[in-house]
Amino acid sequence: MSATAHPRVESWRRGFYRFRQSWVSILGLFIVLVLLVLAIGGAHLTPYPQHILGVVDTGSRLQPPSAAYWFGTNELGQDVFSLVVAGTRISLLAGMAVVIVGAAFGVLVGALAGFFGGWVDEVLMRIADLKLTIPGLILAMAVAAALGPGIVNMIFAIALSWWPGYARLVRGEVMAKREETFVLASRAMGAGTGRLLWRHILPNIVSPIIVKMSLDMGFAILTVASLGFIGIGVKPPTPEWGSLLSVARVNMPDYWWTAIFPGLAIFLAVFGFNLLGDGLRDLLDPKARR
C-alpha cells in the first residue's frame, strides 16, 4: 500500500469506527433500511393487498387495531397497515426523487457560479436569492396547483424550491477548491475547464453534498406528505402518507388509529434520515474524523 493511500484508509477506518460507536447513527441506519425494504417489497408484505388497489369492505369499516387488522381499518373498511406499508414506496421514492433532482440542478448552478465567478456568479446567485425570498412550501404549492395533481408534477414543484441550498453549498466549496495546488497544477498542465471542474474539483466535494442529501431526505418526505395532506399531491386511492392523513382527519378523535399510524410513519422517516445524516456527517467530514 502506498504512503498516500494508507492515511486515507486509516481515516476512513476511524470514520466507520465513529459511526459504529454512535447508537443513534445505527438506529437511523436501521430505520432507513426498514423503510427501503418496505418500499421495495411492501406490496408483497401486506396482509390485504386488494385494499391497496382500492377494494372496499364496508362490513369491516372503522375496526380498531386487532390481530386481524394490526393498525385497524378506515371508513372504507381497508386495512390501515396495508395502506401505510404501500404508501412507503410512494413517499420514499418521491422524497428521493425530489432530493436527487434538486441536488443535480443545484450542484450544476453552484459549480458554474463558483468556478467562473464574475458576472456568471452574480446572475446565478441573484436568481438563487430571489428564490429564497419565497417560502419553499408556498412555491411548491403554487407550482403544483398550477400544474395539477400527480406525482411527477409534485416532484417537479418541490424540486424547484429545493436547489438553492445545494447551489450555495457547492459554490462555496468550488471557490475554495479552485485555488488549491492540485487544481493549479492541472491547469498548468493544460487541463480544460470541463476536466478541471468535473474530474478534479467536484469529486473532492462529494462528501458535504452526500451529507446534505441524507439530511434533506426526511424534510423532502415531509414536504411530499404536506402537499398530499392539502390535496395537491398524490390523490386517493393511491396510498401516500399525507393523503392518508388528510382523509383520516375527519375521523379524529373517535377513530384515532386511522390518522396516528400514517403520522407515525412520517415521523419515523424524518427521524431516521436525520439520525443517518448526522452519522454520515461524522463519517465523511474530515474535521469530524480528526
PDB file of C-alpha atoms in Angstrom:
ATOM      1  CA  MET A   1       0.000   0.000   0.000  1.00  0.00           C
ATOM      2  CA  SER A   2       1.337   3.429  -0.935  1.00  0.00           C
ATOM      3  CA  ALA A   3       2.266   6.030   1.613  1.00  0.00           C
ATOM      4  CA  THR A   4      -0.503   8.321   0.392  1.00  0.00           C
ATOM      5  CA  ALA A   5      -3.200   5.636   0.412  1.00  0.00           C
ATOM      6  CA  HIS A   6      -2.533   4.432   3.954  1.00  0.00           C
ATOM      7  CA  PRO A   7      -3.562   7.661   5.756  1.00  0.00           C
ATOM      8  CA  ARG A   8      -6.734   7.812   3.665  1.00  0.00           C
ATOM      9  CA  VAL A   9      -7.658   4.219   4.542  1.00  0.00           C
ATOM     10  CA  GLU A  10      -6.873   4.863   8.191  1.00  0.00           C
ATOM     11  CA  SER A  11      -9.031   7.988   8.130  1.00  0.00           C
ATOM     12  CA  TRP A  12     -11.978   6.059   6.696  1.00  0.00           C
ATOM     13  CA  ARG A  13     -11.452   3.272   9.237  1.00  0.00           C
ATOM     14  CA  ARG A  14     -11.680   5.778  12.049  1.00  0.00           C
ATOM     15  CA  GLY A  15     -14.764   7.289  10.472  1.00  0.00           C
ATOM     16  CA  PHE A  16     -16.521   3.922  10.332  1.00  0.00           C
ATOM     17  CA  TYR A  17     -15.494   3.294  13.924  1.00  0.00           C
ATOM     18  CA  ARG A  18     -17.077   6.585  14.973  1.00  0.00           C
ATOM     19  CA  PHE A  19     -20.231   5.646  13.069  1.00  0.00           C
ATOM     20  CA  ARG A  20     -20.453   2.223  14.731  1.00  0.00           C
ATOM     21  CA  GLN A  21     -19.914   3.703  18.173  1.00  0.00           C
ATOM     22  CA  SER A  22     -22.875   6.071  17.772  1.00  0.00           C
ATOM     23  CA  TRP A  23     -26.055   4.200  18.639  1.00  0.00           C
ATOM     24  CA  VAL A  24     -28.210   6.978  17.211  1.00  0.00           C
ATOM     25  CA  SER A  25     -26.465   6.608  13.832  1.00  0.00           C
ATOM     26  CA  ILE A  26     -27.022   2.852  13.890  1.00  0.00           C
ATOM     27  CA  LEU A  27     -30.662   3.436  14.818  1.00  0.00           C
ATOM     28  CA  GLY A  28     -31.055   5.854  11.904  1.00  0.00           C
ATOM     29  CA  LEU A  29     -29.461   3.350   9.520  1.00  0.00           C
ATOM     30  CA  PHE A  30     -31.776   0.611  10.795  1.00  0.00           C
ATOM     31  CA  ILE A  31     -34.898   2.764  10.311  1.00  0.00           C
ATOM     32  CA  VAL A  32     -33.827   3.741   6.799  1.00  0.00           C
ATOM     33  CA  LEU A  33     -33.095   0.113   5.852  1.00  0.00           C
ATOM     34  CA  VAL A  34     -36.515  -0.973   7.127  1.00  0.00           C
ATOM     35  CA  LEU A  35     -38.153   1.790   5.073  1.00  0.00           C
ATOM     36  CA  LEU A  36     -36.215   0.711   1.987  1.00  0.00           C
ATOM     37  CA  VAL A  37     -37.285  -2.906   2.450  1.00  0.00           C
ATOM     38  CA  LEU A  38     -40.920  -1.827   2.787  1.00  0.00           C
ATOM     39  CA  ALA A  39     -40.607   0.435  -0.250  1.00  0.00           C
ATOM     40  CA  ILE A  40     -39.140  -2.355  -2.393  1.00  0.00           C
ATOM     41  CA  GLY A  41     -41.252  -5.296  -1.256  1.00  0.00           C
ATOM     42  CA  GLY A  42     -44.100  -3.707   0.675  1.00  0.00           C
ATOM     43  CA  ALA A  43     -46.816  -4.878  -1.729  1.00  0.00           C
ATOM     44  CA  HIS A  44     -45.797  -8.497  -1.031  1.00  0.00           C
ATOM     45  CA  LEU A  45     -45.663  -7.998   2.754  1.00  0.00           C
ATOM     46  CA  THR A  46     -49.162  -6.642   3.289  1.00  0.00           C
ATOM     47  CA  PRO A  47     -51.939  -8.923   4.568  1.00  0.00           C
ATOM     48  CA  TYR A  48     -54.628  -7.273   2.399  1.00  0.00           C
ATOM     49  CA  PRO A  49     -53.075  -6.364  -0.979  1.00  0.00           C
ATOM     50  CA  GLN A  50     -56.527  -5.918  -2.515  1.00  0.00           C
ATOM     51  CA  HIS A  51     -57.109  -2.915  -0.251  1.00  0.00           C
ATOM     52  CA  ILE A  52     -54.121  -1.172  -1.838  1.00  0.00           C
ATOM     53  CA  LEU A  53     -55.908  -1.381  -5.175  1.00  0.00           C
ATOM     54  CA  GLY A  54     -58.974   0.375  -3.748  1.00  0.00           C
ATOM     55  CA  VAL A  55     -61.206  -2.578  -2.867  1.00  0.00           C
ATOM     56  CA  VAL A  56     -63.880  -1.552  -0.320  1.00  0.00           C
ATOM     57  CA  ASP A  57     -65.044  -3.760   2.577  1.00  0.00           C
ATOM     58  CA  THR A  58     -67.922  -1.926   4.250  1.00  0.00           C
ATOM     59  CA  GLY A  59     -68.512  -4.780   6.669  1.00  0.00           C
ATOM     60  CA  SER A  60     -65.145  -4.091   8.339  1.00  0.00           C
ATOM     61  CA  ARG A  61     -65.204  -0.279   8.390  1.00  0.00           C
ATOM     62  CA  LEU A  62     -63.549   1.571  11.281  1.00  0.00           C
ATOM     63  CA  GLN A  63     -62.429  -1.528  13.153  1.00  0.00           C
ATOM     64  CA  PRO A  64     -59.932  -0.821  15.974  1.00  0.00           C
ATOM     65  CA  PRO A  65     -56.439  -2.412  15.937  1.00  0.00           C
ATOM     66  CA  SER A  66     -56.657  -6.158  16.419  1.00  0.00           C
ATOM     67  CA  ALA A  67     -54.978  -9.410  15.436  1.00  0.00           C
ATOM     68  CA  ALA A  68     -56.802  -9.336  12.103  1.00  0.00           C
ATOM     69  CA  TYR A  69     -56.122  -5.646  11.439  1.00  0.00           C
ATOM     70  CA  TRP A  70     -52.893  -4.570  13.146  1.00  0.00           C
ATOM     71  CA  PHE A  71     -53.497  -0.848  12.558  1.00  0.00           C
ATOM     72  CA  GLY A  72     -57.292  -1.069  12.361  1.00  0.00           C
ATOM     73  CA  THR A  73     -59.397  -0.161   9.315  1.00  0.00           C
ATOM     74  CA  ASN A  74     -60.542   3.114   7.797  1.00  0.00           C
ATOM     75  CA  GLU A  75     -64.023   4.332   6.841  1.00  0.00           C
ATOM     76  CA  LEU A  76     -63.931   2.147   3.701  1.00  0.00           C
ATOM     77  CA  GLY A  77     -63.026  -1.000   5.629  1.00  0.00           C
ATOM     78  CA  GLN A  78     -59.491  -1.016   4.250  1.00  0.00           C
ATOM     79  CA  ASP A  79     -56.595  -2.262   6.361  1.00  0.00           C
ATOM     80  CA  VAL A  80     -54.603   0.764   7.537  1.00  0.00           C
ATOM     81  CA  PHE A  81     -51.429  -1.306   7.967  1.00  0.00           C
ATOM     82  CA  SER A  82     -51.516  -2.373   4.314  1.00  0.00           C
ATOM     83  CA  LEU A  83     -52.106   1.215   3.184  1.00  0.00           C
ATOM     84  CA  VAL A  84     -49.275   2.608   5.332  1.00  0.00           C
ATOM     85  CA  VAL A  85     -46.822  -0.039   4.135  1.00  0.00           C
ATOM     86  CA  ALA A  86     -47.820   0.511   0.500  1.00  0.00           C
ATOM     87  CA  GLY A  87     -47.528   4.268   0.994  1.00  0.00           C
ATOM     88  CA  THR A  88     -43.875   3.842   1.947  1.00  0.00           C
ATOM     89  CA  ARG A  89     -42.913   3.327  -1.702  1.00  0.00           C
ATOM     90  CA  ILE A  90     -44.641   6.480  -2.950  1.00  0.00           C
ATOM     91  CA  SER A  91     -43.448   8.671  -0.088  1.00  0.00           C
ATOM     92  CA  LEU A  92     -39.867   7.388  -0.089  1.00  0.00           C
ATOM     93  CA  LEU A  93     -39.378   7.386  -3.859  1.00  0.00           C
ATOM     94  CA  ALA A  94     -40.986  10.813  -4.210  1.00  0.00           C
ATOM     95  CA  GLY A  95     -38.747  12.246  -1.486  1.00  0.00           C
ATOM     96  CA  MET A  96     -35.689  10.631  -3.050  1.00  0.00           C
ATOM     97  CA  ALA A  97     -36.586  11.989  -6.488  1.00  0.00           C
ATOM     98  CA  VAL A  98     -37.039  15.494  -5.062  1.00  0.00           C
ATOM     99  CA  VAL A  99     -33.622  15.421  -3.422  1.00  0.00           C
ATOM    100  CA  ILE A 100     -31.859  13.984  -6.487  1.00  0.00           C
ATOM    101  CA  VAL A 101     -33.428  16.461  -8.930  1.00  0.00           C
ATOM    102  CA  GLY A 102     -32.886  19.422  -6.616  1.00  0.00           C
ATOM    103  CA  ALA A 103     -29.306  18.392  -5.851  1.00  0.00           C
ATOM    104  CA  ALA A 104     -28.435  17.806  -9.508  1.00  0.00           C
ATOM    105  CA  PHE A 105     -29.653  21.228 -10.601  1.00  0.00           C
ATOM    106  CA  GLY A 106     -28.198  22.947  -7.532  1.00  0.00           C
ATOM    107  CA  VAL A 107     -24.784  21.309  -7.987  1.00  0.00           C
ATOM    108  CA  LEU A 108     -24.688  22.418 -11.625  1.00  0.00           C
ATOM    109  CA  VAL A 109     -25.596  26.017 -10.789  1.00  0.00           C
ATOM    110  CA  GLY A 110     -23.232  26.192  -7.802  1.00  0.00           C
ATOM    111  CA  ALA A 111     -20.340  24.647  -9.711  1.00  0.00           C
ATOM    112  CA  LEU A 112     -20.645  27.125 -12.581  1.00  0.00           C
ATOM    113  CA  ALA A 113     -21.037  30.092 -10.234  1.00  0.00           C
ATOM    114  CA  GLY A 114     -18.113  29.106  -8.036  1.00  0.00           C
ATOM    115  CA  PHE A 115     -15.730  28.196 -10.840  1.00  0.00           C
ATOM    116  CA  PHE A 116     -16.274  31.113 -13.228  1.00  0.00           C
ATOM    117  CA  GLY A 117     -17.138  33.833 -10.710  1.00  0.00           C
ATOM    118  CA  GLY A 118     -17.707  37.348 -12.046  1.00  0.00           C
ATOM    119  CA  TRP A 119     -20.985  38.066 -13.793  1.00  0.00           C
ATOM    120  CA  VAL A 120     -21.845  34.362 -14.021  1.00  0.00           C
ATOM    121  CA  ASP A 121     -21.676  34.123 -10.249  1.00  0.00           C
ATOM    122  CA  GLU A 122     -23.686  37.313  -9.799  1.00  0.00           C
ATOM    123  CA  VAL A 123     -26.502  36.271 -12.136  1.00  0.00           C
ATOM    124  CA  LEU A 124     -26.859  32.721 -10.832  1.00  0.00           C
ATOM    125  CA  MET A 125     -26.658  33.656  -7.163  1.00  0.00           C
ATOM    126  CA  ARG A 126     -29.123  36.518  -7.537  1.00  0.00           C
ATOM    127  CA  ILE A 127     -31.583  34.048  -9.066  1.00  0.00           C
ATOM    128  CA  ALA A 128     -30.996  31.775  -6.072  1.00  0.00           C
ATOM    129  CA  ASP A 129     -31.501  34.711  -3.690  1.00  0.00           C
ATOM    130  CA  LEU A 130     -34.725  35.615  -5.465  1.00  0.00           C
ATOM    131  CA  LYS A 131     -35.996  32.089  -4.996  1.00  0.00           C
ATOM    132  CA  LEU A 132     -35.010  32.113  -1.301  1.00  0.00           C
ATOM    133  CA  THR A 133     -37.300  35.093  -0.711  1.00  0.00           C
ATOM    134  CA  ILE A 134     -40.281  32.808  -1.407  1.00  0.00           C
ATOM    135  CA  PRO A 135     -41.011  30.107   1.201  1.00  0.00           C
ATOM    136  CA  GLY A 136     -40.320  26.718  -0.327  1.00  0.00           C
ATOM    137  CA  LEU A 137     -43.636  25.134   0.633  1.00  0.00           C
ATOM    138  CA  ILE A 138     -45.620  28.100  -0.686  1.00  0.00           C
ATOM    139  CA  LEU A 139     -43.762  27.959  -4.014  1.00  0.00           C
ATOM    140  CA  ALA A 140     -44.264  24.192  -4.251  1.00  0.00           C
ATOM    141  CA  MET A 141     -47.981  24.601  -3.509  1.00  0.00           C
ATOM    142  CA  ALA A 142     -48.346  27.278  -6.198  1.00  0.00           C
ATOM    143  CA  VAL A 143     -46.475  25.295  -8.863  1.00  0.00           C
ATOM    144  CA  ALA A 144     -48.235  22.018  -8.006  1.00  0.00           C
ATOM    145  CA  ALA A 145     -51.633  23.739  -8.074  1.00  0.00           C
ATOM    146  CA  ALA A 146     -50.827  25.277 -11.473  1.00  0.00           C
ATOM    147  CA  LEU A 147     -49.586  22.010 -12.982  1.00  0.00           C
ATOM    148  CA  GLY A 148     -52.337  19.876 -11.483  1.00  0.00           C
ATOM    149  CA  PRO A 149     -52.263  16.825  -9.193  1.00  0.00           C
ATOM    150  CA  GLY A 150     -49.892  13.982  -9.901  1.00  0.00           C
ATOM    151  CA  ILE A 151     -46.675  12.580  -8.540  1.00  0.00           C
ATOM    152  CA  VAL A 152     -44.470  13.894 -11.371  1.00  0.00           C
ATOM    153  CA  ASN A 153     -45.839  17.436 -11.052  1.00  0.00           C
ATOM    154  CA  MET A 154     -45.445  17.260  -7.289  1.00  0.00           C
ATOM    155  CA  ILE A 155     -41.796  16.191  -7.549  1.00  0.00           C
ATOM    156  CA  PHE A 156     -41.046  18.975 -10.017  1.00  0.00           C
ATOM    157  CA  ALA A 157     -42.814  21.552  -7.845  1.00  0.00           C
ATOM    158  CA  ILE A 158     -40.870  20.629  -4.703  1.00  0.00           C
ATOM    159  CA  ALA A 159     -37.522  20.266  -6.501  1.00  0.00           C
ATOM    160  CA  LEU A 160     -37.984  23.763  -7.915  1.00  0.00           C
ATOM    161  CA  SER A 161     -37.804  25.093  -4.361  1.00  0.00           C
ATOM    162  CA  TRP A 162     -35.017  22.745  -3.239  1.00  0.00           C
ATOM    163  CA  TRP A 163     -31.985  23.596  -5.411  1.00  0.00           C
ATOM    164  CA  PRO A 164     -30.700  26.939  -3.954  1.00  0.00           C
ATOM    165  CA  GLY A 165     -29.325  25.272  -0.827  1.00  0.00           C
ATOM    166  CA  TYR A 166     -27.157  22.957  -2.910  1.00  0.00           C
ATOM    167  CA  ALA A 167     -26.125  25.798  -5.194  1.00  0.00           C
ATOM    168  CA  ARG A 168     -24.817  27.861  -2.279  1.00  0.00           C
ATOM    169  CA  LEU A 169     -23.075  24.885  -0.687  1.00  0.00           C
ATOM    170  CA  VAL A 170     -21.326  23.825  -3.909  1.00  0.00           C
ATOM    171  CA  ARG A 171     -20.421  27.411  -4.850  1.00  0.00           C
ATOM    172  CA  GLY A 172     -18.512  27.889  -1.602  1.00  0.00           C
ATOM    173  CA  GLU A 173     -16.750  24.537  -1.878  1.00  0.00           C
ATOM    174  CA  VAL A 174     -15.761  25.108  -5.520  1.00  0.00           C
ATOM    175  CA  MET A 175     -14.421  28.591  -4.776  1.00  0.00           C
ATOM    176  CA  ALA A 176     -12.204  27.095  -2.078  1.00  0.00           C
ATOM    177  CA  LYS A 177     -11.003  24.140  -4.169  1.00  0.00           C
ATOM    178  CA  ARG A 178     -10.236  26.046  -7.377  1.00  0.00           C
ATOM    179  CA  GLU A 179      -7.313  27.784  -5.680  1.00  0.00           C
ATOM    180  CA  GLU A 180      -5.722  24.642  -4.281  1.00  0.00           C
ATOM    181  CA  THR A 181      -2.426  23.299  -5.567  1.00  0.00           C
ATOM    182  CA  PHE A 182      -3.723  20.224  -7.404  1.00  0.00           C
ATOM    183  CA  VAL A 183      -6.155  22.374  -9.435  1.00  0.00           C
ATOM    184  CA  LEU A 184      -3.477  24.952 -10.275  1.00  0.00           C
ATOM    185  CA  ALA A 185      -1.117  22.147 -11.296  1.00  0.00           C
ATOM    186  CA  SER A 186      -3.743  20.579 -13.548  1.00  0.00           C
ATOM    187  CA  ARG A 187      -4.453  23.949 -15.117  1.00  0.00           C
ATOM    188  CA  ALA A 188      -0.734  24.472 -15.755  1.00  0.00           C
ATOM    189  CA  MET A 189      -0.601  21.077 -17.490  1.00  0.00           C
ATOM    190  CA  GLY A 190      -3.286  22.222 -19.916  1.00  0.00           C
ATOM    191  CA  ALA A 191      -6.452  20.764 -18.395  1.00  0.00           C
ATOM    192  CA  GLY A 192      -9.577  22.419 -19.775  1.00  0.00           C
ATOM    193  CA  THR A 193     -12.445  23.918 -17.821  1.00  0.00           C
ATOM    194  CA  GLY A 194     -14.610  20.826 -18.064  1.00  0.00           C
ATOM    195  CA  ARG A 195     -11.875  18.498 -16.874  1.00  0.00           C
ATOM    196  CA  LEU A 196     -10.888  20.779 -14.012  1.00  0.00           C
ATOM    197  CA  LEU A 197     -14.461  21.092 -12.810  1.00  0.00           C
ATOM    198  CA  TRP A 198     -15.847  17.590 -13.306  1.00  0.00           C
ATOM    199  CA  ARG A 199     -12.712  15.456 -12.837  1.00  0.00           C
ATOM    200  CA  HIS A 200     -10.764  17.341 -10.187  1.00  0.00           C
ATOM    201  CA  ILE A 201     -12.953  19.715  -8.172  1.00  0.00           C
ATOM    202  CA  LEU A 202     -16.393  18.100  -7.899  1.00  0.00           C
ATOM    203  CA  PRO A 203     -15.125  14.630  -6.888  1.00  0.00           C
ATOM    204  CA  ASN A 204     -13.386  16.306  -3.947  1.00  0.00           C
ATOM    205  CA  ILE A 205     -16.549  17.961  -2.634  1.00  0.00           C
ATOM    206  CA  VAL A 206     -18.873  14.943  -2.780  1.00  0.00           C
ATOM    207  CA  SER A 207     -18.872  14.403   0.990  1.00  0.00           C
ATOM    208  CA  PRO A 208     -20.786  17.545   2.049  1.00  0.00           C
ATOM    209  CA  ILE A 209     -23.256  17.011  -0.807  1.00  0.00           C
ATOM    210  CA  ILE A 210     -23.997  13.451   0.349  1.00  0.00           C
ATOM    211  CA  VAL A 211     -24.434  14.618   3.942  1.00  0.00           C
ATOM    212  CA  LYS A 212     -26.853  17.355   2.893  1.00  0.00           C
ATOM    213  CA  MET A 213     -28.826  14.956   0.707  1.00  0.00           C
ATOM    214  CA  SER A 214     -29.216  12.484   3.571  1.00  0.00           C
ATOM    215  CA  LEU A 215     -30.381  15.252   5.908  1.00  0.00           C
ATOM    216  CA  ASP A 216     -32.760  16.651   3.282  1.00  0.00           C
ATOM    217  CA  MET A 217     -34.449  13.307   2.605  1.00  0.00           C
ATOM    218  CA  GLY A 218     -36.571  13.482   5.748  1.00  0.00           C
ATOM    219  CA  PHE A 219     -37.712  17.026   5.034  1.00  0.00           C
ATOM    220  CA  ALA A 220     -38.455  16.144   1.403  1.00  0.00           C
ATOM    221  CA  ILE A 221     -40.694  13.288   2.573  1.00  0.00           C
ATOM    222  CA  LEU A 222     -42.378  15.698   4.981  1.00  0.00           C
ATOM    223  CA  THR A 223     -42.974  18.208   2.164  1.00  0.00           C
ATOM    224  CA  VAL A 224     -44.401  15.478  -0.073  1.00  0.00           C
ATOM    225  CA  ALA A 225     -46.747  14.488   2.741  1.00  0.00           C
ATOM    226  CA  SER A 226     -47.714  18.140   3.274  1.00  0.00           C
ATOM    227  CA  LEU A 227     -48.788  18.545  -0.352  1.00  0.00           C
ATOM    228  CA  GLY A 228     -50.673  15.258  -0.167  1.00  0.00           C
ATOM    229  CA  PHE A 229     -52.393  16.397   3.018  1.00  0.00           C
ATOM    230  CA  ILE A 230     -53.776  19.563   1.440  1.00  0.00           C
ATOM    231  CA  GLY A 231     -54.879  17.673  -1.662  1.00  0.00           C
ATOM    232  CA  ILE A 232     -52.302  18.903  -4.190  1.00  0.00           C
ATOM    233  CA  GLY A 233     -50.015  15.873  -4.252  1.00  0.00           C
ATOM    234  CA  VAL A 234     -50.859  12.222  -4.776  1.00  0.00           C
ATOM    235  CA  LYS A 235     -54.595  11.622  -4.930  1.00  0.00           C
ATOM    236  CA  PRO A 236     -56.503   8.709  -3.374  1.00  0.00           C
ATOM    237  CA  PRO A 237     -56.905   5.797  -3.890  1.00  0.00           C
ATOM    238  CA  THR A 238     -53.117   5.745  -4.376  1.00  0.00           C
ATOM    239  CA  PRO A 239     -51.807   5.249  -0.817  1.00  0.00           C
ATOM    240  CA  GLU A 240     -49.487   8.021   0.339  1.00  0.00           C
ATOM    241  CA  TRP A 241     -48.881   9.061   3.929  1.00  0.00           C
ATOM    242  CA  GLY A 242     -50.022  12.667   3.522  1.00  0.00           C
ATOM    243  CA  SER A 243     -53.222  11.779   1.661  1.00  0.00           C
ATOM    244  CA  LEU A 244     -53.969   9.049   4.220  1.00  0.00           C
ATOM    245  CA  LEU A 245     -53.703  11.673   6.958  1.00  0.00           C
ATOM    246  CA  SER A 246     -55.906  14.067   5.027  1.00  0.00           C
ATOM    247  CA  VAL A 247     -58.706  11.510   4.663  1.00  0.00           C
ATOM    248  CA  ALA A 248     -58.365  10.334   8.282  1.00  0.00           C
ATOM    249  CA  ARG A 249     -58.592  13.771   9.921  1.00  0.00           C
ATOM    250  CA  VAL A 250     -62.406  13.684   9.786  1.00  0.00           C
ATOM    251  CA  ASN A 251     -62.327  10.544  11.945  1.00  0.00           C
ATOM    252  CA  MET A 252     -60.426  12.156  14.805  1.00  0.00           C
ATOM    253  CA  PRO A 253     -60.534  11.681  17.739  1.00  0.00           C
ATOM    254  CA  ASP A 254     -63.022   8.791  17.845  1.00  0.00           C
ATOM    255  CA  TYR A 255     -61.180   6.643  15.323  1.00  0.00           C
ATOM    256  CA  TRP A 256     -57.662   7.775  16.145  1.00  0.00           C
ATOM    257  CA  TRP A 257     -55.867   4.819  14.540  1.00  0.00           C
ATOM    258  CA  THR A 258     -56.734   5.968  11.018  1.00  0.00           C
ATOM    259  CA  ALA A 259     -54.522   9.038  11.489  1.00  0.00           C
ATOM    260  CA  ILE A 260     -51.976   8.081  14.138  1.00  0.00           C
ATOM    261  CA  PHE A 261     -50.235   5.352  12.148  1.00  0.00           C
ATOM    262  CA  PRO A 262     -49.647   7.351   8.914  1.00  0.00           C
ATOM    263  CA  GLY A 263     -48.427  10.188  11.154  1.00  0.00           C
ATOM    264  CA  LEU A 264     -46.028   7.846  12.944  1.00  0.00           C
ATOM    265  CA  ALA A 265     -44.698   6.633   9.581  1.00  0.00           C
ATOM    266  CA  ILE A 266     -43.878  10.233   8.584  1.00  0.00           C
ATOM    267  CA  PHE A 267     -42.250  10.834  11.972  1.00  0.00           C
ATOM    268  CA  LEU A 268     -40.091   7.719  11.748  1.00  0.00           C
ATOM    269  CA  ALA A 269     -38.965   8.561   8.212  1.00  0.00           C
ATOM    270  CA  VAL A 270     -37.894  12.104   9.143  1.00  0.00           C
ATOM    271  CA  PHE A 271     -36.331  10.890  12.386  1.00  0.00           C
ATOM    272  CA  GLY A 272     -34.414   8.050  10.736  1.00  0.00           C
ATOM    273  CA  PHE A 273     -32.949  10.126   7.909  1.00  0.00           C
ATOM    274  CA  ASN A 274     -31.912  12.888  10.308  1.00  0.00           C
ATOM    275  CA  LEU A 275     -30.084  10.401  12.525  1.00  0.00           C
ATOM    276  CA  LEU A 276     -28.429   8.788   9.499  1.00  0.00           C
ATOM    277  CA  GLY A 277     -27.404  12.209   8.180  1.00  0.00           C
ATOM    278  CA  ASP A 278     -25.723  13.061  11.467  1.00  0.00           C
ATOM    279  CA  GLY A 279     -23.856   9.757  11.356  1.00  0.00           C
ATOM    280  CA  LEU A 280     -22.729  10.326   7.762  1.00  0.00           C
ATOM    281  CA  ARG A 281     -21.500  13.777   8.729  1.00  0.00           C
ATOM    282  CA  ASP A 282     -19.252  12.194  11.355  1.00  0.00           C
ATOM    283  CA  LEU A 283     -18.079   9.639   8.796  1.00  0.00           C
ATOM    284  CA  LEU A 284     -17.446  11.929   5.821  1.00  0.00           C
ATOM    285  CA  ASP A 285     -16.446  15.220   7.413  1.00  0.00           C
ATOM    286  CA  PRO A 286     -12.625  15.338   7.657  1.00  0.00           C
ATOM    287  CA  LYS A 287     -12.770  17.657  10.651  1.00  0.00           C
ATOM    288  CA  ALA A 288     -15.066  15.238  12.464  1.00  0.00           C
ATOM    289  CA  ARG A 289     -12.754  12.336  11.608  1.00  0.00           C
ATOM    290  CA  ARG A 290      -9.889  14.128  13.324  1.00  0.00           C
TER     291      ARG A 290
END
